[in-house]
Tab-separated table of C-alpha atoms and ligand atoms in Angstrom:
chain	number	residue	atom	x	y	z
A	1	MET	CA	-106.754	189.675	136.928
A	2	ALA	CA	-110.264	190.856	135.949
A	3	GLU	CA	-112.918	188.859	137.803
A	4	LEU	CA	-115.242	188.789	134.829
A	5	GLU	CA	-113.681	186.738	132.058
A	6	VAL	CA	-115.101	187.495	128.641
A	7	ARG	CA	-115.966	184.339	126.748
A	8	MET	CA	-116.914	183.929	123.153
A	9	GLU	CA	-120.559	183.124	122.465
A	10	GLY	CA	-121.446	180.757	119.617
A	11	GLU	CA	-119.325	179.761	116.662
A	12	TRP	CA	-116.839	181.938	114.806
A	13	GLU	CA	-116.238	180.428	111.412
A	14	HIS	CA	-113.670	182.784	109.904
A	15	SER	CA	-109.995	181.891	109.502
A	16	HIS	CA	-108.804	185.391	108.523
A	17	LEU	CA	-110.042	188.979	108.438
A	18	HIS	CA	-109.342	190.531	105.041
A	19	ASP	CA	-112.341	192.866	104.883
A	20	VAL	CA	-115.776	193.399	106.401
A	21	THR	CA	-117.388	192.033	103.220
A	22	SER	CA	-116.754	188.466	104.438
A	23	LEU	CA	-118.654	189.080	107.701
A	24	THR	CA	-122.400	188.589	108.026
A	25	LYS	CA	-124.525	191.073	109.953
A	26	ASN	CA	-124.751	188.456	112.693
A	27	ASP	CA	-120.929	188.215	112.826
A	28	VAL	CA	-120.662	191.994	113.160
A	29	GLU	CA	-123.271	192.024	115.929
A	30	LYS	CA	-121.141	189.453	117.749
A	31	VAL	CA	-118.115	191.753	117.391
A	32	LEU	CA	-120.124	194.768	118.635
A	33	SER	CA	-121.420	192.859	121.634
A	34	LEU	CA	-117.978	191.617	122.662
A	35	THR	CA	-116.472	195.058	122.007
A	36	GLU	CA	-119.055	196.622	124.311
A	37	ARG	CA	-118.070	194.243	127.111
A	38	TYR	CA	-114.349	194.941	126.691
A	39	PHE	CA	-115.017	198.700	126.390
A	40	THR	CA	-116.782	198.659	129.776
A	41	LEU	CA	-114.115	196.449	131.391
A	42	ASN	CA	-111.362	198.757	130.087
A	43	ARG	CA	-113.165	201.827	131.468
A	44	ASP	CA	-113.614	200.032	134.817
A	45	GLY	CA	-109.874	199.376	134.946
A	46	LYS	CA	-110.358	195.598	134.539
A	47	LYS	CA	-107.692	195.268	131.897
A	48	GLU	CA	-105.951	191.995	132.706
A	49	HIS	CA	-107.354	188.802	131.162
A	50	SER	CA	-105.988	185.360	130.472
A	51	ILE	CA	-108.051	184.202	127.498
A	52	LEU	CA	-105.017	184.378	125.155
A	53	LYS	CA	-102.383	183.337	127.681
A	54	GLY	CA	-99.467	181.596	125.962
A	55	LYS	CA	-100.319	182.975	122.507
A	56	ASP	CA	-97.919	185.052	120.412
A	57	VAL	CA	-99.292	187.804	118.180
A	58	LEU	CA	-97.037	189.122	115.414
A	59	LEU	CA	-97.566	192.775	114.534
A	60	PHE	CA	-96.155	193.048	111.010
A	61	PHE	CA	-96.396	196.649	109.811
A	62	MET	CA	-94.961	197.608	106.431
A	63	GLU	CA	-96.482	201.111	106.717
A	64	ASN	CA	-96.435	203.632	109.535
A	65	SER	CA	-99.108	203.494	112.218
A	66	THR	CA	-99.796	204.942	115.643
A	67	ARG	CA	-103.376	203.919	116.410
A	68	THR	CA	-103.760	200.518	114.786
A	69	ARG	CA	-100.419	199.021	115.764
A	70	ASN	CA	-100.441	200.212	119.361
A	71	SER	CA	-104.088	199.350	119.955
A	72	PHE	CA	-103.541	195.813	118.613
A	73	ASP	CA	-100.459	195.566	120.840
A	74	ILE	CA	-102.349	196.764	123.935
A	75	ALA	CA	-105.367	194.606	123.056
A	76	ALA	CA	-103.295	191.431	122.722
A	77	GLN	CA	-101.397	192.104	125.953
A	78	ARG	CA	-104.578	192.838	127.924
A	79	LEU	CA	-105.836	189.415	126.818
A	80	GLY	CA	-102.680	187.755	128.147
A	81	ALA	CA	-100.882	187.244	124.815
A	82	ARG	CA	-97.290	188.200	124.033
A	83	THR	CA	-96.635	190.447	121.056
A	84	PHE	CA	-93.674	190.914	118.794
A	85	SER	CA	-93.377	193.687	116.315
A	86	VAL	CA	-91.748	193.760	112.885
A	87	GLN	CA	-91.669	196.888	110.772
A	88	LYS	CA	-90.455	197.215	107.214
A	89	LEU	CA	-87.924	199.847	108.215
A	90	GLY	CA	-85.272	197.963	110.184
A	91	SER	CA	-86.191	194.552	108.736
A	92	SER	CA	-84.345	192.596	106.037
A	93	MET	CA	-86.987	193.752	103.543
A	94	GLN	CA	-84.720	196.812	103.342
A	95	LYS	CA	-82.022	194.451	102.016
A	96	GLY	CA	-84.357	193.161	99.327
A	97	GLU	CA	-86.023	190.187	101.066
A	98	THR	CA	-89.374	189.557	99.407
A	99	LEU	CA	-92.728	189.659	101.195
A	100	ARG	CA	-93.150	185.907	100.674
A	101	ASP	CA	-89.733	185.064	102.135
A	102	THR	CA	-90.289	187.497	105.005
A	103	ILE	CA	-93.551	185.755	105.830
A	104	TYR	CA	-91.977	182.284	105.566
A	105	THR	CA	-89.322	183.488	108.011
A	106	LEU	CA	-91.684	185.089	110.518
A	107	HIS	CA	-94.122	182.167	110.313
A	108	ALA	CA	-91.265	179.786	111.156
A	109	MET	CA	-91.066	181.559	114.530
A	110	ARG	CA	-94.552	180.130	115.203
A	111	PRO	CA	-96.762	183.104	115.956
A	112	ASP	CA	-100.424	182.270	116.691
A	113	ALA	CA	-101.748	185.200	114.635
A	114	ILE	CA	-100.412	187.789	112.217
A	115	VAL	CA	-101.730	191.360	112.269
A	116	MET	CA	-100.550	192.971	109.076
A	117	ARG	CA	-100.494	196.388	107.427
A	118	SER	CA	-99.171	196.863	103.920
A	119	GLU	CA	-99.101	199.426	101.146
A	120	TYR	CA	-100.209	196.678	98.734
A	121	SER	CA	-103.935	196.087	98.197
A	122	GLY	CA	-104.656	192.396	98.695
A	123	ALA	CA	-101.474	191.777	100.744
A	124	THR	CA	-103.211	189.903	103.572
A	125	GLU	CA	-104.896	187.505	101.150
A	126	TYR	CA	-101.519	186.872	99.519
A	127	VAL	CA	-99.870	186.203	102.884
A	128	ALA	CA	-102.716	183.987	104.129
A	129	GLN	CA	-101.848	181.412	101.429
A	130	TYR	CA	-98.476	180.755	103.066
A	131	VAL	CA	-99.433	180.481	106.746
A	132	ASN	CA	-101.660	178.341	108.946
A	133	VAL	CA	-102.593	181.024	111.493
A	134	PRO	CA	-105.188	183.829	111.335
A	135	VAL	CA	-104.134	186.907	109.350
A	136	LEU	CA	-105.894	190.117	110.395
A	137	ASN	CA	-105.836	193.033	107.990
A	138	ALA	CA	-104.645	196.247	109.664
A	139	GLY	CA	-104.971	198.174	106.396
A	140	ASP	CA	-103.855	197.143	102.890
A	141	GLY	CA	-103.236	199.808	100.268
A	142	TRP	CA	-106.445	201.361	98.962
A	143	HIS	CA	-108.394	198.169	99.562
A	144	ALA	CA	-109.658	197.746	103.121
A	145	HIS	CA	-109.278	198.639	106.786
A	146	PRO	CA	-111.814	196.311	108.406
A	147	THR	CA	-110.882	196.902	112.044
A	148	GLN	CA	-111.203	200.678	111.558
A	149	ALA	CA	-114.675	200.240	110.047
A	150	LEU	CA	-115.697	197.967	112.930
A	151	LEU	CA	-114.500	200.429	115.569
A	152	ASP	CA	-116.217	203.300	113.721
A	153	LEU	CA	-119.440	201.292	113.696
A	154	PHE	CA	-119.060	200.692	117.431
A	155	VAL	CA	-118.712	204.458	118.062
A	156	LEU	CA	-121.910	205.030	116.070
A	157	PHE	CA	-123.618	202.126	117.890
A	158	ARG	CA	-122.874	203.879	121.201
A	159	ALA	CA	-123.826	207.347	119.946
A	160	TRP	CA	-127.134	206.031	118.557
A	161	LYS	CA	-127.819	203.676	121.461
A	162	GLY	CA	-127.817	200.679	119.145
A	163	ASP	CA	-130.472	202.096	116.790
A	164	PHE	CA	-129.242	202.148	113.174
A	165	SER	CA	-132.662	202.788	111.613
A	166	ASN	CA	-133.096	205.858	109.363
A	167	ARG	CA	-129.495	206.949	109.906
A	168	VAL	CA	-127.508	208.934	107.360
A	169	VAL	CA	-123.711	209.251	107.286
A	170	ALA	CA	-121.683	211.632	105.099
A	171	ILE	CA	-118.117	210.574	104.221
A	172	VAL	CA	-116.114	213.627	103.160
A	173	GLY	CA	-112.641	213.912	101.652
A	174	ASP	CA	-110.203	211.729	99.738
A	175	THR	CA	-112.340	208.637	99.196
A	176	LYS	CA	-110.346	207.566	96.125
A	177	HIS	CA	-107.277	206.486	98.104
A	178	SER	CA	-109.131	205.589	101.298
A	179	ARG	CA	-109.350	201.981	102.470
A	180	VAL	CA	-111.299	203.359	105.464
A	181	ALA	CA	-114.013	204.793	103.192
A	182	ARG	CA	-114.388	201.530	101.298
A	183	SER	CA	-114.709	199.355	104.421
A	184	ASN	CA	-117.003	201.890	106.108
A	185	ILE	CA	-119.385	202.024	103.143
A	186	HIS	CA	-119.669	198.225	103.009
A	187	LEU	CA	-120.263	197.959	106.749
A	188	LEU	CA	-122.709	200.868	107.107
A	189	GLN	CA	-124.791	199.564	104.205
A	190	LYS	CA	-124.909	196.129	105.886
A	191	PHE	CA	-126.735	197.873	108.753
A	192	GLY	CA	-129.107	199.802	106.469
A	193	VAL	CA	-127.387	203.149	107.033
A	194	ALA	CA	-127.661	205.566	104.080
A	195	VAL	CA	-124.226	206.718	102.901
A	196	ARG	CA	-123.376	209.989	101.169
A	197	VAL	CA	-119.938	210.720	99.727
A	198	CYS	CA	-118.468	214.152	98.973
A	199	SER	CA	-115.019	214.270	97.345
A	200	PRO	CA	-113.214	216.455	94.817
A	201	PRO	CA	-113.589	214.841	91.360
A	202	THR	CA	-109.865	213.941	91.356
A	203	LEU	CA	-110.151	212.219	94.758
A	204	CYS	CA	-113.450	210.352	94.398
A	205	LEU	CA	-113.751	206.577	94.518
A	206	HIS	CA	-115.187	204.657	91.579
A	207	LYS	CA	-118.907	205.483	91.828
A	208	GLU	CA	-120.151	202.416	89.928
A	209	ALA	CA	-118.495	200.135	92.492
A	210	PHE	CA	-120.705	201.485	95.273
A	211	PRO	CA	-124.387	201.185	94.358
A	212	GLY	CA	-126.740	202.911	96.784
A	213	VAL	CA	-124.257	205.643	97.732
A	214	LEU	CA	-125.362	209.219	97.005
A	215	PHE	CA	-122.574	211.424	95.647
A	216	PHE	CA	-122.393	215.179	96.321
A	217	ASP	CA	-120.186	218.006	95.030
A	218	ASP	CA	-121.158	220.502	97.718
A	219	VAL	CA	-120.142	219.613	101.272
A	220	THR	CA	-122.882	221.722	102.929
A	221	LYS	CA	-125.509	219.795	100.940
A	222	ALA	CA	-123.771	216.488	101.676
A	223	VAL	CA	-123.957	217.002	105.448
A	224	GLU	CA	-127.474	218.474	105.504
A	225	GLY	CA	-129.481	216.639	108.165
A	226	VAL	CA	-126.965	213.804	108.611
A	227	ASP	CA	-126.451	211.836	111.839
A	228	ALA	CA	-122.694	211.487	111.406
A	229	ILE	CA	-119.838	212.912	109.382
A	230	ILE	CA	-116.738	210.842	108.704
A	231	ALA	CA	-113.917	213.153	107.606
A	232	LEU	CA	-110.972	211.550	105.833
A	233	ARG	CA	-107.288	212.293	105.709
A	234	LEU	CA	-105.757	213.383	102.424
A	235	GLN	CA	-103.685	210.283	101.627
A	236	PHE	CA	-100.688	212.124	100.188
A	237	GLU	CA	-98.555	208.957	100.240
A	238	ARG	CA	-100.898	207.323	97.695
A	239	GLN	CA	-101.616	210.353	95.495
A	240	GLU	CA	-100.091	211.435	92.248
A	241	ALA	CA	-99.052	215.098	92.154
A	242	GLY	CA	-101.665	217.724	91.402
A	243	LEU	CA	-104.801	215.921	92.598
A	244	VAL	CA	-105.610	218.273	95.484
A	245	PRO	CA	-107.279	221.547	94.550
A	246	ARG	CA	-105.543	224.622	96.002
A	247	GLU	CA	-108.771	225.590	97.784
A	248	TYR	CA	-109.293	222.087	99.266
A	249	TYR	CA	-109.854	223.135	102.891
A	250	THR	CA	-112.270	225.978	102.111
A	251	VAL	CA	-114.353	223.714	99.843
A	252	TYR	CA	-114.069	220.235	101.418
A	253	GLY	CA	-112.582	220.729	104.905
A	254	ILE	CA	-114.814	219.920	107.893
A	255	GLN	CA	-115.062	223.266	109.659
A	256	PRO	CA	-117.307	224.094	112.646
A	257	SER	CA	-119.600	226.099	110.316
A	258	ILE	CA	-120.137	223.016	108.105
A	259	VAL	CA	-121.308	220.921	111.051
A	260	GLN	CA	-124.188	223.360	111.662
A	261	HIS	CA	-125.877	222.031	108.503
A	262	ALA	CA	-126.113	218.526	110.016
A	263	LYS	CA	-128.471	217.364	112.797
A	264	ASN	CA	-127.688	219.074	116.101
A	265	THR	CA	-126.880	215.610	117.517
A	266	VAL	CA	-124.340	214.951	114.743
A	267	VAL	CA	-121.163	213.102	115.634
A	268	VAL	CA	-117.922	213.800	113.780
A	269	LEU	CA	-115.448	210.973	113.181
A	270	HIS	CA	-112.015	210.896	111.581
A	271	PRO	CA	-109.826	207.774	111.436
A	272	GLY	CA	-106.705	209.855	112.078
A	273	PRO	CA	-104.105	211.071	111.829
A	274	ILE	CA	-105.784	214.395	111.089
A	275	ASN	CA	-104.286	217.073	108.844
A	276	PRO	CA	-105.434	220.145	110.832
A	277	ALA	CA	-106.743	223.012	108.698
A	278	LEU	CA	-106.612	220.754	105.655
A	279	ASP	CA	-109.126	217.937	106.023
A	280	ILE	CA	-110.648	219.007	109.372
A	281	ASP	CA	-110.471	221.936	111.784
A	282	ALA	CA	-107.865	221.452	114.539
A	283	SER	CA	-110.551	222.001	117.211
A	284	PHE	CA	-112.029	218.539	116.517
A	285	GLY	CA	-108.762	216.855	117.565
A	286	ASP	CA	-109.495	217.033	121.321
A	287	GLY	CA	-112.514	214.731	121.068
A	288	THR	CA	-114.972	217.154	122.707
A	289	GLY	CA	-118.332	218.484	121.486
A	290	HIS	CA	-119.438	216.746	118.320
A	291	SER	CA	-116.045	215.095	117.893
A	292	LYS	CA	-115.713	211.358	118.621
A	293	ILE	CA	-112.122	211.168	117.442
A	294	LEU	CA	-110.656	210.096	120.783
A	295	GLU	CA	-113.550	207.729	121.470
A	296	GLN	CA	-112.601	206.081	118.165
A	297	VAL	CA	-109.098	205.536	119.530
A	298	GLU	CA	-110.448	204.147	122.822
A	299	SER	CA	-112.890	201.906	120.951
A	300	GLY	CA	-110.024	200.681	118.772
A	301	VAL	CA	-108.529	198.817	121.727
A	302	ALA	CA	-111.843	197.174	122.708
A	303	THR	CA	-112.682	196.282	119.097
A	304	ARG	CA	-109.287	194.655	118.573
A	305	MET	CA	-109.630	192.781	121.879
A	306	ALA	CA	-112.956	191.432	120.596
A	307	LEU	CA	-111.459	190.418	117.254
A	308	LEU	CA	-108.414	188.740	118.792
A	309	THR	CA	-110.724	186.837	121.140
A	310	LEU	CA	-112.905	185.659	118.262
A	311	PHE	CA	-110.028	184.677	115.975
A	312	LEU	CA	-107.699	183.148	118.545
A	313	SER	CA	-109.612	181.698	121.462
B	1	CP	N1	-106.658	205.064	111.580
B	1	CP	C1	-105.435	204.534	111.419
B	1	CP	O1	-105.268	203.516	110.748
B	1	CP	O2	-104.442	205.218	112.075
B	1	CP	P1	-102.914	204.754	112.123
B	1	CP	O3	-102.362	204.905	110.733
B	1	CP	O4	-102.265	205.689	113.123
B	1	CP	O5	-102.882	203.326	112.563
């Protein structure tokens, strides 16, 4: 058992986590601070805690996931909780059971929290009406991926040594279908970070919904002088046919030559999974050099430990 037990400081007034928009800057700073402590403990090999001993965390994933599901699972277990996992494939949803009846059923098994991913935007808010435990959004349709945005912010917090002033981030790729882009924009703007977006016209989010964002057509101009680049996956599962230009990678792909237009200290993030030679060069996948892709994965565990602590303890 780790000698240093991480305890929550101050009040946490949220019942659920649907998106980062419901969090104040002070709330996010609390998450960053607790994440930093868990990140250090994890790196020091102090991975066994008891703060959530006796709690059951349901991991309810209606869409595929490697990073989010497993990092929530590891996070909950490191805090002493038990986890049980339900996926759409293999569940009675395949026999036609509705989302509401599935939730009634799983809630009757008395979990202490529900971590949920769905292809439907707004699914966690829908589910939260029917349960009396925290619901944490692990990605819902095009809408939001709050825990990804929080872990991305933590990676930037470390890279910039906690100094968010005068920072510029370029988000490049399929922003239209990206819940990660939406949550990242909201969160970065909360910390005064300037956000640029570069997407093909067919894959660009609704510009009017994001005041303050600067939109670019040319990726080299978009990344000029930036502190960070967030490359996005082409979300083929949410796209209609014919939205991706044939020359997508040569025009919008994050290649090593593109990064040279940014600051020489630039960090490159991607939520994963990457489509090598489509949305980003395969060389970024090993997390070395400018790439923070594997540090994002590592931070995902610490961030989710922080969130489970805040919502459950
Ligand atoms: N970033 C992310 O959500 O990855 P997974 O789909 O693997 O969870």
